[in-house]
Every structure is written in structure tokens, then in C-alpha cells.
mmCIF file of C-alpha atoms and ligand atoms in Angstrom:
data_model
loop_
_atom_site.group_PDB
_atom_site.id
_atom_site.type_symbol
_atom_site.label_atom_id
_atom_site.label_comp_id
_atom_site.label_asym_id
_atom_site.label_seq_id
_atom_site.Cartn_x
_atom_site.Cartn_y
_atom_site.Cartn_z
ATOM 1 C CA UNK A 1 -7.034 -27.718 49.490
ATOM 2 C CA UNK A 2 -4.628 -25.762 52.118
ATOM 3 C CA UNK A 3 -1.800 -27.614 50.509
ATOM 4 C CA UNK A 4 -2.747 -26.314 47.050
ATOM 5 C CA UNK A 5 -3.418 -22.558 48.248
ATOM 6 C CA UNK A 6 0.203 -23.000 50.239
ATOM 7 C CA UNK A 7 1.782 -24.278 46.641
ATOM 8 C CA UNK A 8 -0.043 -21.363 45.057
ATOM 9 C CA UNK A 9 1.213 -18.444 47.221
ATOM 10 C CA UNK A 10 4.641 -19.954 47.283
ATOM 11 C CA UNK A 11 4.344 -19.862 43.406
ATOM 12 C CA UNK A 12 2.827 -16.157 43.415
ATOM 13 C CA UNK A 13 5.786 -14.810 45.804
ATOM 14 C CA UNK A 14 8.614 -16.373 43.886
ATOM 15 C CA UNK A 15 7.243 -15.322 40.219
ATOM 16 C CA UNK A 16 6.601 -11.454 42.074
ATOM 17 C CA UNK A 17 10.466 -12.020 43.166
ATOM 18 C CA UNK A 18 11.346 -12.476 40.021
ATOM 19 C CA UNK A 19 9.771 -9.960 38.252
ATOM 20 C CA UNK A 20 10.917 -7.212 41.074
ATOM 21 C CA UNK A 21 14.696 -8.407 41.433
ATOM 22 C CA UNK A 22 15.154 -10.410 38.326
ATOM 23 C CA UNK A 23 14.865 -6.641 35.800
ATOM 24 C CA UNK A 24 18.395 -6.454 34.895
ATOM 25 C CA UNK A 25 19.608 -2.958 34.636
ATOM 26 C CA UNK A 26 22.742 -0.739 33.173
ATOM 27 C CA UNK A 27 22.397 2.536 35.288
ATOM 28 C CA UNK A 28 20.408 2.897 38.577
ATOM 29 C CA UNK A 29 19.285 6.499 38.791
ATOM 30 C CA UNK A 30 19.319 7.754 42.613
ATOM 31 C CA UNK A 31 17.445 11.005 43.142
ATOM 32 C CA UNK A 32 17.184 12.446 46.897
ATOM 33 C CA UNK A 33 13.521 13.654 47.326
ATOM 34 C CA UNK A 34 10.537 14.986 45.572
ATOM 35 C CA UNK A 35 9.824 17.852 47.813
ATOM 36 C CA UNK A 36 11.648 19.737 45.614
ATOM 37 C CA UNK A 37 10.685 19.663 41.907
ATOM 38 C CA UNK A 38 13.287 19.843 40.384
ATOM 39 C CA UNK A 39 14.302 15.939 41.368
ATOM 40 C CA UNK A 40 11.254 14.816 39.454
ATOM 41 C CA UNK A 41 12.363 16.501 36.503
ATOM 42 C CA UNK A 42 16.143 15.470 37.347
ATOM 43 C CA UNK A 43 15.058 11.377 37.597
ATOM 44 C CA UNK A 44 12.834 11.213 34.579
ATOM 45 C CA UNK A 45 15.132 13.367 32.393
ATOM 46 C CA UNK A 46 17.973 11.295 33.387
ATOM 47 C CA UNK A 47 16.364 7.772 32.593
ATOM 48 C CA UNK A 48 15.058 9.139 29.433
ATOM 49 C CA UNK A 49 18.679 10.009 28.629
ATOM 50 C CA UNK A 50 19.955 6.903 29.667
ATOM 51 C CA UNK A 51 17.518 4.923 26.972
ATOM 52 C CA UNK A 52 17.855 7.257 24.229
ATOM 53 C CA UNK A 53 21.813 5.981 24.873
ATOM 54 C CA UNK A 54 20.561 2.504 24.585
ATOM 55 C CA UNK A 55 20.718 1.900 28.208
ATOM 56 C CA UNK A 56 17.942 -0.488 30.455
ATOM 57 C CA UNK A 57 17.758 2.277 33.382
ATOM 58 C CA UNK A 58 15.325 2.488 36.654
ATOM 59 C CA UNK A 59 15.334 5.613 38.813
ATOM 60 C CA UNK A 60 14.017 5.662 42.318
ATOM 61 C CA UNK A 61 13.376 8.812 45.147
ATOM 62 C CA UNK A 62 14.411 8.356 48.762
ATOM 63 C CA UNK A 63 12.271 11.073 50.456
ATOM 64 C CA UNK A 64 15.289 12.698 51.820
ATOM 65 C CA UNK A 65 16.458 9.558 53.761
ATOM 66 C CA UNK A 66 19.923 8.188 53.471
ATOM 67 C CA UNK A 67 19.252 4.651 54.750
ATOM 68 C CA UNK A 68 16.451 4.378 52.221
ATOM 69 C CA UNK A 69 18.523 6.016 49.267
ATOM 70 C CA UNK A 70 21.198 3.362 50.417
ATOM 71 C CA UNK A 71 18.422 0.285 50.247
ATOM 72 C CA UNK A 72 17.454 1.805 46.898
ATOM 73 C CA UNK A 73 21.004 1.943 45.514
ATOM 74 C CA UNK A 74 21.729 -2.068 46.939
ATOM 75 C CA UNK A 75 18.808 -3.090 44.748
ATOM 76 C CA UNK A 76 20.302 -1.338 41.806
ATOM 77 C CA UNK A 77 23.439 -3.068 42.118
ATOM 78 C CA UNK A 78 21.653 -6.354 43.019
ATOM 79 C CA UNK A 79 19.696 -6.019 39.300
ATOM 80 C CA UNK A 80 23.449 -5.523 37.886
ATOM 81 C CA UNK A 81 23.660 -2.048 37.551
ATOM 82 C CA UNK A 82 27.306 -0.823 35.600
ATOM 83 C CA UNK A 83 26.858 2.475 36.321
ATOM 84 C CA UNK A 84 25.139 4.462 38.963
ATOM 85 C CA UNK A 85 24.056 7.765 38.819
ATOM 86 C CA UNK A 86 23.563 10.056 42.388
ATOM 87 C CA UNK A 87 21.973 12.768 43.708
ATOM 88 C CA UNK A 88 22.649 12.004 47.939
ATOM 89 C CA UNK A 89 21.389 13.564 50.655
ATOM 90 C CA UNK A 90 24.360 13.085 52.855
ATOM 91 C CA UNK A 91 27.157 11.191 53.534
ATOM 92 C CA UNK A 92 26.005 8.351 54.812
ATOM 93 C CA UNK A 93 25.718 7.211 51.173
ATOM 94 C CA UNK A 94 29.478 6.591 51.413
ATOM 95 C CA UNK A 95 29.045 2.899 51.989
ATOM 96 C CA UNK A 96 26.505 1.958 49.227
ATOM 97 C CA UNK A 97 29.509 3.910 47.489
ATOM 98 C CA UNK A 98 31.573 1.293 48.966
ATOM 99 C CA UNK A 99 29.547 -1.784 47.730
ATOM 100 C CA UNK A 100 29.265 -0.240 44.065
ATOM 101 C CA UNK A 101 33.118 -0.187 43.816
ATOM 102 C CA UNK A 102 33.267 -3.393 45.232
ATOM 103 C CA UNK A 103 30.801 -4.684 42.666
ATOM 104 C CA UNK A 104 32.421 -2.433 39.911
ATOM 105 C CA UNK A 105 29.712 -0.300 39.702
ATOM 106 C CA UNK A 106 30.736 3.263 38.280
ATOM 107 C CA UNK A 107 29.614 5.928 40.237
ATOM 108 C CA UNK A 108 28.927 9.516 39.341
ATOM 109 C CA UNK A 109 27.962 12.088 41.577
ATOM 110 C CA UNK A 110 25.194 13.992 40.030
ATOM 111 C CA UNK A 111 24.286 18.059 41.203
ATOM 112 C CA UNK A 112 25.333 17.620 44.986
ATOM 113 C CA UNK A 113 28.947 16.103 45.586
ATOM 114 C CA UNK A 114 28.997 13.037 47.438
ATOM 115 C CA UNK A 115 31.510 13.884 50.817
ATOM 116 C CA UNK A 116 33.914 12.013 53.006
ATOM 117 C CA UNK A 117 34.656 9.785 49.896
ATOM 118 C CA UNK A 118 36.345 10.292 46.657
ATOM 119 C CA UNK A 119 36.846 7.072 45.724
ATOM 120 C CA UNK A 120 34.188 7.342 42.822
ATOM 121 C CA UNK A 121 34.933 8.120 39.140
ATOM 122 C CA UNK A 122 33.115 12.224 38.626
ATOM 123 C CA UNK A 123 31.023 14.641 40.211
ATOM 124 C CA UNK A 124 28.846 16.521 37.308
ATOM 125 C CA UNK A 125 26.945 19.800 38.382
ATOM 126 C CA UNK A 126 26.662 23.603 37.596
ATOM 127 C CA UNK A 127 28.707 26.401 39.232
ATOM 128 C CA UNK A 128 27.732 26.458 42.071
ATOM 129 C CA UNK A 129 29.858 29.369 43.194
ATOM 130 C CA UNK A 130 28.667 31.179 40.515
ATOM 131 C CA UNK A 131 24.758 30.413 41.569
ATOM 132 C CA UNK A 132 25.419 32.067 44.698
ATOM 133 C CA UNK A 133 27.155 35.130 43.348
ATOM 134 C CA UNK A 134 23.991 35.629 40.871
ATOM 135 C CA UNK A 135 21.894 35.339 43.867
ATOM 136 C CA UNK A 136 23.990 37.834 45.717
ATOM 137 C CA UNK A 137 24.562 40.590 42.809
ATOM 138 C CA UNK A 138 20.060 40.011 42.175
ATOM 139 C CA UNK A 139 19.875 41.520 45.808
ATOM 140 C CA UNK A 140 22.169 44.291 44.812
ATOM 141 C CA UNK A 141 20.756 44.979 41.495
ATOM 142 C CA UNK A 142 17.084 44.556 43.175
ATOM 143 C CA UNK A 143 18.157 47.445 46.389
ATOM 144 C CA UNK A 144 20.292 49.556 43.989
ATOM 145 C CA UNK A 145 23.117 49.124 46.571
ATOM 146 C CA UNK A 146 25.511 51.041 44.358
ATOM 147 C CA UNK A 147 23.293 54.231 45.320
ATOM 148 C CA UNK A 148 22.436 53.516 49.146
ATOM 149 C CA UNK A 149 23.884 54.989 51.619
ATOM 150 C CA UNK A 150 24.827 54.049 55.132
ATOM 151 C CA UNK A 151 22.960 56.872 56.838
ATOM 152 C CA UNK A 152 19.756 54.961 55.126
ATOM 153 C CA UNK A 153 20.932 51.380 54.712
ATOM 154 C CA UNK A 154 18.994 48.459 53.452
ATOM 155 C CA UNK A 155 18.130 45.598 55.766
ATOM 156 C CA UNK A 156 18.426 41.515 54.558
ATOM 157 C CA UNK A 157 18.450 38.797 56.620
ATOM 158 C CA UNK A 158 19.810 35.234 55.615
ATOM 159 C CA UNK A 159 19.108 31.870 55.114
ATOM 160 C CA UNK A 160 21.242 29.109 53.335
ATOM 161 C CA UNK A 161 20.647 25.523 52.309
ATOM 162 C CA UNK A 162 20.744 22.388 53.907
ATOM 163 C CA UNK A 163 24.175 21.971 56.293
ATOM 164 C CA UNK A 164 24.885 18.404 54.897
ATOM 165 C CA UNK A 165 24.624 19.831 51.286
ATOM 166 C CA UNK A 166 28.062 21.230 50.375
ATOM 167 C CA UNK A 167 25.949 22.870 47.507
ATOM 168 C CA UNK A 168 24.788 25.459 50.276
ATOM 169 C CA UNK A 169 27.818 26.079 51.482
ATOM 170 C CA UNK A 170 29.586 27.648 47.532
ATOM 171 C CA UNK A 171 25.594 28.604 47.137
ATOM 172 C CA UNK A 172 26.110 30.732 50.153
ATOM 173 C CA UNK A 173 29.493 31.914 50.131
ATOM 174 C CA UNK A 174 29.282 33.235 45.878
ATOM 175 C CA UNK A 175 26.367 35.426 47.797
ATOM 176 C CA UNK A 176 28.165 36.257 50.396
ATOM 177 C CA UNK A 177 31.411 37.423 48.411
ATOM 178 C CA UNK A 178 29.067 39.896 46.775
ATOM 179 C CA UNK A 179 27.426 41.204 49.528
ATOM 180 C CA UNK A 180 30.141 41.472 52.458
ATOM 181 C CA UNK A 181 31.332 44.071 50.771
ATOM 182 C CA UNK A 182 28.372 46.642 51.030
ATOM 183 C CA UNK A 183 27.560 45.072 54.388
ATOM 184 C CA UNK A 184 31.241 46.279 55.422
ATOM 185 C CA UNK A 185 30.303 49.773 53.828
ATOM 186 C CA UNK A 186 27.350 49.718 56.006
ATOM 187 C CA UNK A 187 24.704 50.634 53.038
ATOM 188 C CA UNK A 188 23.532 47.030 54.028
ATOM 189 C CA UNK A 189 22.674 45.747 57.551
ATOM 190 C CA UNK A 190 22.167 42.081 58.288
ATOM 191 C CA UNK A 191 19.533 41.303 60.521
ATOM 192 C CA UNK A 192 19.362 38.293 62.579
ATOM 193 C CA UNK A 193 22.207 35.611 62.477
ATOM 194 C CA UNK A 194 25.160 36.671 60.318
ATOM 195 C CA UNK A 195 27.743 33.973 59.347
ATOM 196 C CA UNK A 196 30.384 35.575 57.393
ATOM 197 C CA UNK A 197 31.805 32.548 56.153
ATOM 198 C CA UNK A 198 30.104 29.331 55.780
ATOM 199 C CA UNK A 199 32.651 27.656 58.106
ATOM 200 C CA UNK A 200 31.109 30.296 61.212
ATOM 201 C CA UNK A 201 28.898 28.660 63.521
ATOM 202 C CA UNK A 202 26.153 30.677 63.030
ATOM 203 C CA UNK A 203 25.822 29.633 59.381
ATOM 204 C CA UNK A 204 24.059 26.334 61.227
ATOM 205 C CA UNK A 205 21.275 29.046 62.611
ATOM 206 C CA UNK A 206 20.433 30.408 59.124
ATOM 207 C CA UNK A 207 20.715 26.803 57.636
ATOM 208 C CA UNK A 208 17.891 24.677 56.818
ATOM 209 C CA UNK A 209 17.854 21.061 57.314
ATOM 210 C CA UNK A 210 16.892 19.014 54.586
ATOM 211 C CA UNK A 211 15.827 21.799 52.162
ATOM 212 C CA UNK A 212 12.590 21.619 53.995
ATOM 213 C CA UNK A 213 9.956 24.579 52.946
ATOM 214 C CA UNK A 214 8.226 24.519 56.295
ATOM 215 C CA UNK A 215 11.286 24.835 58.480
ATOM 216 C CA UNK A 216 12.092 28.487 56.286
ATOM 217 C CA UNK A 217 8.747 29.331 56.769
ATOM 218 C CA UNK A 218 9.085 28.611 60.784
ATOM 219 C CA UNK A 219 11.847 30.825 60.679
ATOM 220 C CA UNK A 220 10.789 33.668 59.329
ATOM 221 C CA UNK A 221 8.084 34.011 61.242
ATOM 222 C CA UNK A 222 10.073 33.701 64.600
ATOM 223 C CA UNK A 223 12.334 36.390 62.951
ATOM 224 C CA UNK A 224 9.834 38.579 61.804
ATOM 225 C CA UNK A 225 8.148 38.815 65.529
ATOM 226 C CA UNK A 226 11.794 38.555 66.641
ATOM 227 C CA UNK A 227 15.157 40.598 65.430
ATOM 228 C CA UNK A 228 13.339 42.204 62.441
ATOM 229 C CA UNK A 229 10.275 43.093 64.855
ATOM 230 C CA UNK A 230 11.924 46.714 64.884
ATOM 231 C CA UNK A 231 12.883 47.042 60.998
ATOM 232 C CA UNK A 232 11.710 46.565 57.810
ATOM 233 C CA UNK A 233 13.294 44.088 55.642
ATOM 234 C CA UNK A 234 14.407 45.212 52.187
ATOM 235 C CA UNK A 235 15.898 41.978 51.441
ATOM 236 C CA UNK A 236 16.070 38.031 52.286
ATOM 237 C CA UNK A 237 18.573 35.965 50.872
ATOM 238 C CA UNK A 238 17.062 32.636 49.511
ATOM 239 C CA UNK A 239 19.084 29.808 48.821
ATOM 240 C CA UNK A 240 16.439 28.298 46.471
ATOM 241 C CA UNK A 241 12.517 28.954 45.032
ATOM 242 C CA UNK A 242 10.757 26.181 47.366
ATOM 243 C CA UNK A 243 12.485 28.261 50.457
ATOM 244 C CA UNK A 244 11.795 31.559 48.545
ATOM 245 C CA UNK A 245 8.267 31.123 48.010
ATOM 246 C CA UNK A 246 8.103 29.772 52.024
ATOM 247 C CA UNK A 247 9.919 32.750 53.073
ATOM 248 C CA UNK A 248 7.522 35.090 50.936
ATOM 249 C CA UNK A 249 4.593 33.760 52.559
ATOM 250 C CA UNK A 250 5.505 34.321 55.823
ATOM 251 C CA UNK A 251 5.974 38.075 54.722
ATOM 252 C CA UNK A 252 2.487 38.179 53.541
ATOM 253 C CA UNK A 253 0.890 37.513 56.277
ATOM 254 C CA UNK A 254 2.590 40.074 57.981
ATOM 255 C CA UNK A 255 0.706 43.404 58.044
ATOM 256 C CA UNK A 256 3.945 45.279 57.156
ATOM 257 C CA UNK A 257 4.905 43.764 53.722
ATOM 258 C CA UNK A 258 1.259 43.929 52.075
ATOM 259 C CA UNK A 259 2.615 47.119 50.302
ATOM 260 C CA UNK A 260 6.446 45.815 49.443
ATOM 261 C CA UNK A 261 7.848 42.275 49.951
ATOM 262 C CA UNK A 262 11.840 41.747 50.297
ATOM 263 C CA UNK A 263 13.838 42.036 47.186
ATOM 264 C CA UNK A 264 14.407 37.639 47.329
ATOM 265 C CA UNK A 265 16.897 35.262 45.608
ATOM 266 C CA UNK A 266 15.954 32.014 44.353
ATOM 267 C CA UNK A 267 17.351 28.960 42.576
ATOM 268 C CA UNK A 268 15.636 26.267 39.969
ATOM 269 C CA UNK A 269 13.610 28.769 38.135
ATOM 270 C CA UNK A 270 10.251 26.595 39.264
ATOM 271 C CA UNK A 271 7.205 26.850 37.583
ATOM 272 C CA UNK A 272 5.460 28.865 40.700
ATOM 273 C CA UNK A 273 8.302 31.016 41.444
ATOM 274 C CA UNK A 274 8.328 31.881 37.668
ATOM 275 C CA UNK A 275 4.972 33.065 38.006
ATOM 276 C CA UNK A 276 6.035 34.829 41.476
ATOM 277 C CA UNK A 277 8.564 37.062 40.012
ATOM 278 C CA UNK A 278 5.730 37.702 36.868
ATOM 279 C CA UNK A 279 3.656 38.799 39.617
ATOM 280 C CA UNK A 280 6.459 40.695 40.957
ATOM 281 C CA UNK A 281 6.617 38.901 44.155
ATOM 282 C CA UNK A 282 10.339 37.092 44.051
ATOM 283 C CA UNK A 283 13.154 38.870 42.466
ATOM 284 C CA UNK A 284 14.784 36.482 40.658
ATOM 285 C CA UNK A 285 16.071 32.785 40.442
ATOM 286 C CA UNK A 286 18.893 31.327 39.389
ATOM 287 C CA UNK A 287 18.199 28.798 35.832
ATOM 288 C CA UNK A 288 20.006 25.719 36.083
ATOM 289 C CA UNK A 289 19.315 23.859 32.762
ATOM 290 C CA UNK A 290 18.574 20.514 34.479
ATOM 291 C CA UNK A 291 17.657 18.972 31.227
ATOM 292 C CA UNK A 292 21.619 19.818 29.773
ATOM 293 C CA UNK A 293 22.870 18.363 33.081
ATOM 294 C CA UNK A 294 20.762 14.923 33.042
ATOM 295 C CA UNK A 295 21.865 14.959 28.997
ATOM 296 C CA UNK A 296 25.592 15.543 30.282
ATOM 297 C CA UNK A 297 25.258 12.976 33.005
ATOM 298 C CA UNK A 298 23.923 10.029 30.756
ATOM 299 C CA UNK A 299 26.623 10.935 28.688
ATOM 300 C CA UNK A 300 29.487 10.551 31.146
ATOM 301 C CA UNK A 301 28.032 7.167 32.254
ATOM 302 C CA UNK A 302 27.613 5.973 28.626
ATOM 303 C CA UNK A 303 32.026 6.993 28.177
ATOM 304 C CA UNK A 304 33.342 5.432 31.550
ATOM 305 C CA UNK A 305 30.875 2.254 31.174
ATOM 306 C CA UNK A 306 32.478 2.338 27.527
ATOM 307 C CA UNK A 307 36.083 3.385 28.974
ATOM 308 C CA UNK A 308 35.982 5.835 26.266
ATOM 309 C CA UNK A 309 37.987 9.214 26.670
ATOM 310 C CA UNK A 310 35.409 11.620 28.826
ATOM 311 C CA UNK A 311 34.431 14.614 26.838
ATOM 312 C CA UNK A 312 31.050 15.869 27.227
ATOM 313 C CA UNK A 313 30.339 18.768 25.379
ATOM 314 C CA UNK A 314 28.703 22.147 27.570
ATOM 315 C CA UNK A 315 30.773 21.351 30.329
ATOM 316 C CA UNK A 316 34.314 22.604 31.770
ATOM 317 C CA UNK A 317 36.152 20.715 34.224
ATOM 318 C CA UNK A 318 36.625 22.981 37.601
ATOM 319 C CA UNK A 319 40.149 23.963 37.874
ATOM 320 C CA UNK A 320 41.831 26.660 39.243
ATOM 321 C CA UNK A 321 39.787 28.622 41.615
ATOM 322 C CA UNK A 322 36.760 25.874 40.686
ATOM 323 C CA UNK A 323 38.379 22.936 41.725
ATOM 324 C CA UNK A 324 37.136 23.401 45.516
ATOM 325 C CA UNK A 325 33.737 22.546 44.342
ATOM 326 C CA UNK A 326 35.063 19.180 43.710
ATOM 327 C CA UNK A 327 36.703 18.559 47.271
ATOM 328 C CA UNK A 328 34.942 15.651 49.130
ATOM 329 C CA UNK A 329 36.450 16.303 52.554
ATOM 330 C CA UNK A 330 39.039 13.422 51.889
ATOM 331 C CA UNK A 331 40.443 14.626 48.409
ATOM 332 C CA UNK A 332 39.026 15.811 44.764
ATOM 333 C CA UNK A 333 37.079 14.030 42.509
ATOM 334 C CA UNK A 334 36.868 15.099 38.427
ATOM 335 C CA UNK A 335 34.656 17.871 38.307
ATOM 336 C CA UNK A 336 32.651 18.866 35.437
ATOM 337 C CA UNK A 337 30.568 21.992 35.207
ATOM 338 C CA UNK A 338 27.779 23.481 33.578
ATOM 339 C CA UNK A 339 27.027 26.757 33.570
ATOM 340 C CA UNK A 340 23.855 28.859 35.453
ATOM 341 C CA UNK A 341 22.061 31.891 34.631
ATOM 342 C CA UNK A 342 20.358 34.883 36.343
ATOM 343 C CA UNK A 343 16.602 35.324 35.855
ATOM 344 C CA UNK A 344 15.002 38.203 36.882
ATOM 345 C CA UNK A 345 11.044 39.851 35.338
ATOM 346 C CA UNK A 346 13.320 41.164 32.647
ATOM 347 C CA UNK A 347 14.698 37.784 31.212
ATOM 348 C CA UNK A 348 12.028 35.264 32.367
ATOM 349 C CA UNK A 349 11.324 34.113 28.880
ATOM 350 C CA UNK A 350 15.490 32.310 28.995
ATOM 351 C CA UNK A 351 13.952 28.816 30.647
ATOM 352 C CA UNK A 352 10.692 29.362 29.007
ATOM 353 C CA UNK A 353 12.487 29.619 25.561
ATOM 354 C CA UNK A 354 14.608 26.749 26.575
ATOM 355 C CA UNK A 355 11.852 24.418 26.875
ATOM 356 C CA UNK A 356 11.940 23.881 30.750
ATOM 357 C CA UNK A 357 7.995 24.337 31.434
ATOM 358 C CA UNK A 358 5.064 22.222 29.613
ATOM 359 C CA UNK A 359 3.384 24.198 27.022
ATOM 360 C CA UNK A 360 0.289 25.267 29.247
ATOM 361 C CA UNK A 361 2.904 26.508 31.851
ATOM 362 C CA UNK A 362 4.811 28.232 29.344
ATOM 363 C CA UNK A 363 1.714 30.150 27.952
ATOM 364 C CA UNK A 364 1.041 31.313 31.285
ATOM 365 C CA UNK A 365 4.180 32.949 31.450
ATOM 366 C CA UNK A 366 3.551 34.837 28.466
HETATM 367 C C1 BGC B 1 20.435 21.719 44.368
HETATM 368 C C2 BGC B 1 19.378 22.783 44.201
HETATM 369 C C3 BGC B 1 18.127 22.409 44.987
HETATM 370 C C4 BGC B 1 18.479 21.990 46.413
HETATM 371 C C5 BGC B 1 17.272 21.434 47.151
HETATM 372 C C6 BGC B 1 20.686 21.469 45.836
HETATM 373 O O1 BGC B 1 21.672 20.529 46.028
HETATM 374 O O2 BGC B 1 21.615 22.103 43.694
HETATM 375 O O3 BGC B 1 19.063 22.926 42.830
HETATM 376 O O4 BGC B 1 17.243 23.493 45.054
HETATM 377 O O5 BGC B 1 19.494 21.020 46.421
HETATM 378 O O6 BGC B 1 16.833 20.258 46.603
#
């Protein structure tokens, strides 16, 4: 009887084996976490691109881990991907970049640029220079900086993106290169920890690891009983919605801001932070068609698996002053862009006309 139930379980573990190795695959779809939503969007979008192409594709989240985004990409290449498809979370990915070259695996780095490697084939994402410069001219569009003056300057205080994205760094500096220019004037005082240059050391004090809402929110509320204790903020720079919204909260539980909250940036154009700047709560956010980029993506992974001639339509390769955004800290990869756009209360119907919310979220933005 023991012999048969031993046989049996032997039999169950190899057939469960089977089924969870044996699923050949063309494209393994790498997305870094779930805490923001965009990556749930980004994954699905992309495998649904990938079959409409014809492609057997499987698309995993790693939490925000690197060894587990690694483990995730080895069983990709184990089912036989040709093509992988990346969104990292740092660069510790580099050697599961290794092992797909090795196994001939193409290799595209998708939204965030995958660093101290460029031996990979493209890196496909928006502008990200131009993100931050939207975020930065919202802030002086939202103050009217044109019009202030520096015997009654406005007050902001900033906080960037995770320090092993390289996104936050152009995110940052596009801001930046609109702002330092009033801050110079004086019509706009930073308050709190003021990198000029993402390359200062202090940009590690306004950055937040991981992208993680509740380490903004910490923040704020040190800095609100802390440097700003003595001022009233007129503005927060926000790398993205989930830190927006976390930043916002922490101003509404202070006494001071039940009347006005900071004129904030955002980034992703999220359901809730659509509905925040309805409410007039955030400013604005910065639409990044993520459904054009996944499109783009599948595309680029259908012409080098092919070994066709790249050209994917909506997208320019970043040249010129652009072609930083594809440096990888050893050399450049082939950088293609797409192209972002400022939303504010007076255009918040661009995503919802583009078809980036469900229906019932859409009507609610009516
Ligand atoms: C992306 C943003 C996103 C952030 C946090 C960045 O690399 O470009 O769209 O908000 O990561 O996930």
C-alpha cells in the first residue's frame, strides 16, 4: 500500500513538473512589482500584445525583488523563451541578462533602462526628460510663477523616485531644469533637502527607495513637523501619482492644508489620482500611454525575433540631446521613445478618451 502511495506521489510530482516547466514559451514578460498599477496594466497589455502577434507568452511580477525577478526570468529561458521582455528593478538583473545572451534570448528593456550592461538588443520607453519637465512647468503653471515675486515667494519641497531607477533621475532633472530657474530668481524657495542636480548627494535624501508609497508618506510627515514646521507649502514635487496621493495625505491630516493642499505633480495618470485632480486635490499627472508602449514593445520583439529591419511606428529613436536616456553606465543601447503628455482638471478627458480606464471608471470621470 505505502509502495503504491510512494509510486503515486512520484507520478503526481513529475506530471506537476511537467506541466509547470514543460509550457514552452516565445517571450517571457518580466514586470517589477504591483504596488504600482501601472505594472498590472503594463504585464497583461504586453502578453495580450504578444498573442495577438502570434506569440505563446507568460508574464510574471517580482514584488520589487531582483533575486526573485532573476528566478522568474531563469524559468522563462528554461521554457525556451526567444525573446524577453523587462521592466527591472535594479541592476542586479545584469546576470539573468547574461544567461539570456548566452542562451540567445533577445532582450529588450522595457520603461526603466536596464544599467551597468548594454549588451542587450533595445531599451523602449517614453521621454522621460520630457515627463519631468511637464511635471516641473505643472508646478509653475499651478503657482503662476511668472507673476510671483521674491519679496512673497512660493515654497515646494522635493521628492524624486527610486535611486536605482535611472527613470528618476531624467524624471527629476526635466523638473528641475524648469524650476532652478525661478528658484535662482528667488520667487520660489525650496524647503527641506535641495539637490540641484541628480548627481548631488542630497538627491539620495529626497529619493524614495523602491517607489514605495509609505516611505513618501513617512517623509512628509517628518518634514511637515520638521523644515516646513515654520512655512506653508505651496508646492511638492511628485515624481509619480502612488507618491502623490501618499504625499497628499500626509497634508491632510495636517491642520494647516484643510483649506489649500500643495500645487502636486504626478505621473501614470491612475485611476485615483484622476479622480484627485477632479476633486481638485493633485494638480496634474503626467499620461504615459502604457497601452502604445506594450503595443510598441511586442512589436520590437516580434522584428528582432524575426531579424526584420526595426521600425515601430509612434516611436523616435533618442538622439541628439535624447540619447543620454539610453546610457547604461557602460555604453548606449538603441533607444526608442514614445511620447508623454501633461494632464491637468482642464484636459483630464486625454487618457479617458484614449481608452486607459474601464468604462465604470471612465464614467466617473465624467
Ligand atoms: C516608471 C513610472 C512609475 C515608477 C514606479 C518608473 O520607472 O517609469 O511610470 O511610476 O517607475 O513604478
Amino acid at each position: 500500500m505505502k509502495k503504491i502511495a510512494g509510486v503515486l506521489l512520484i507520478l503526481v510530482l513529475a506530471v506537476s513538473m511537467l506541466v509547470g516547466c514543460g509550457k514552452k514559451i516565445d517571450i517571457g514578460i518580466a514586470m517589477p512589482e504591483t504596488h504600482v498599477e501601472r505594472w498590472v496594466k503594463d504585464g497583461n497589455s504586453l502578453k495580450a500584445e504578444a498573442e495577438k502577434l502570434g506569440y505563446k507568452a507568460a508574464v510574471q511580477w517580482a514584488n520589487a525583488d531582483q533575486p526573485t525577478q532573476n528566478q522568474q526570468i531563469q524559468g522563462f529561458l528554461t521554457q525556451g523563451a526567444k525573446a524577453l521582455i523587462i521592466g527591472n528593478i535594479n541592476d542586479g538583473v545584469g546576470s539573468a541578462v547574461a544567461d539570456a545572451r548566452r542562451e540567445g534570448a533577445v532582450v529588450i528593456a522595457y520603461d526603466r533602462i536596464i544599467q551597468g550592461t548594454d549588451d542587450y538588443e533595445y531599451y523602449i520607453t517614453f521621454n522621460n526628460y520630457k515627463v519631468g519637465t511637464l511635471q516641473g512647468q505643472s508646478i509653475v503653471d499651478g503657482l503662476d510663477l511668472a507673476a510671483a515675486t521674491s519679496a512673497a515667494p512660493k515654497f515646494i519641497t522635493l521628492f524624486a523616485g527610486s535611486p536605482t531607477d535611472a527613470n528618476a533621475n531624467f524624471f527629476f532633472q526635466g523638473a528641475m531644469d524648469v524650476l532652478l530657474p525661478y528658484i535662482d530668481r528667488g520667487v520660489l524657495r525650496v524647503v527641506g533637502p535641495f539637490p540641484r542636480h541628480y548627481s548631488d548627494a542630497a538627491f539620495q535624501q529626497i529619493a524614495t527607495e523602491n517607489w514605495q508609497a509609505p516611505v513618501a508618506k513617512a517623509r512628509m510627515e517628518a518634514l511637515l513637523i520638521g523644515a516646513a514646521r515654520t512655512v506653508t507649502l505651496d508646492a511638492v514635487l511628485a515624481p509619480n501619482d502612488t507618491l502623490a496621493r501618499a504625499i497628499l495625505e500626509a497634508c491632510k491630516a495636517d491642520s494647516k492644508y484643510q483649506a489649500k493642499l500643495p500645487v502636486t505633480s504626478g505621473q501614470d495618470a491612475e485611476f485615483d489620482s484622476a479622480m484627485s485632480i477632479k476633486n481638485g486635490e493633485q494638480y496634474s499627472t503626467v499620461f504615459k500611454d502604457t497601452a502604445k508602449l506594450a503595443e510598441a514593445a511586442a512589436l520590437l520583439a516580434d522584428q528582432l525575433i524575426k531579424g526584420l529591419e526595426v521600425d515601430i511606428p509612434g516611436t523616435v529613436l533618442a538622439e541628439g540631446d535624447l540619447e543620454e536616456i539610453g546610457f547604461t553606465g557602460t555604453g548606449y543601447v538603441k533607444t526608442l521613445l514614445l511620447d508623454p503628455i501633461l494632464v491637468t482638471k482642464d484636459n483630464l478627458q486625454v487618457p479617458v478618451e484614449a481608452g486607459f480606464y474601464t468604462e465604470a471608471q471612465a464614467e466617473q470621470l465624467q
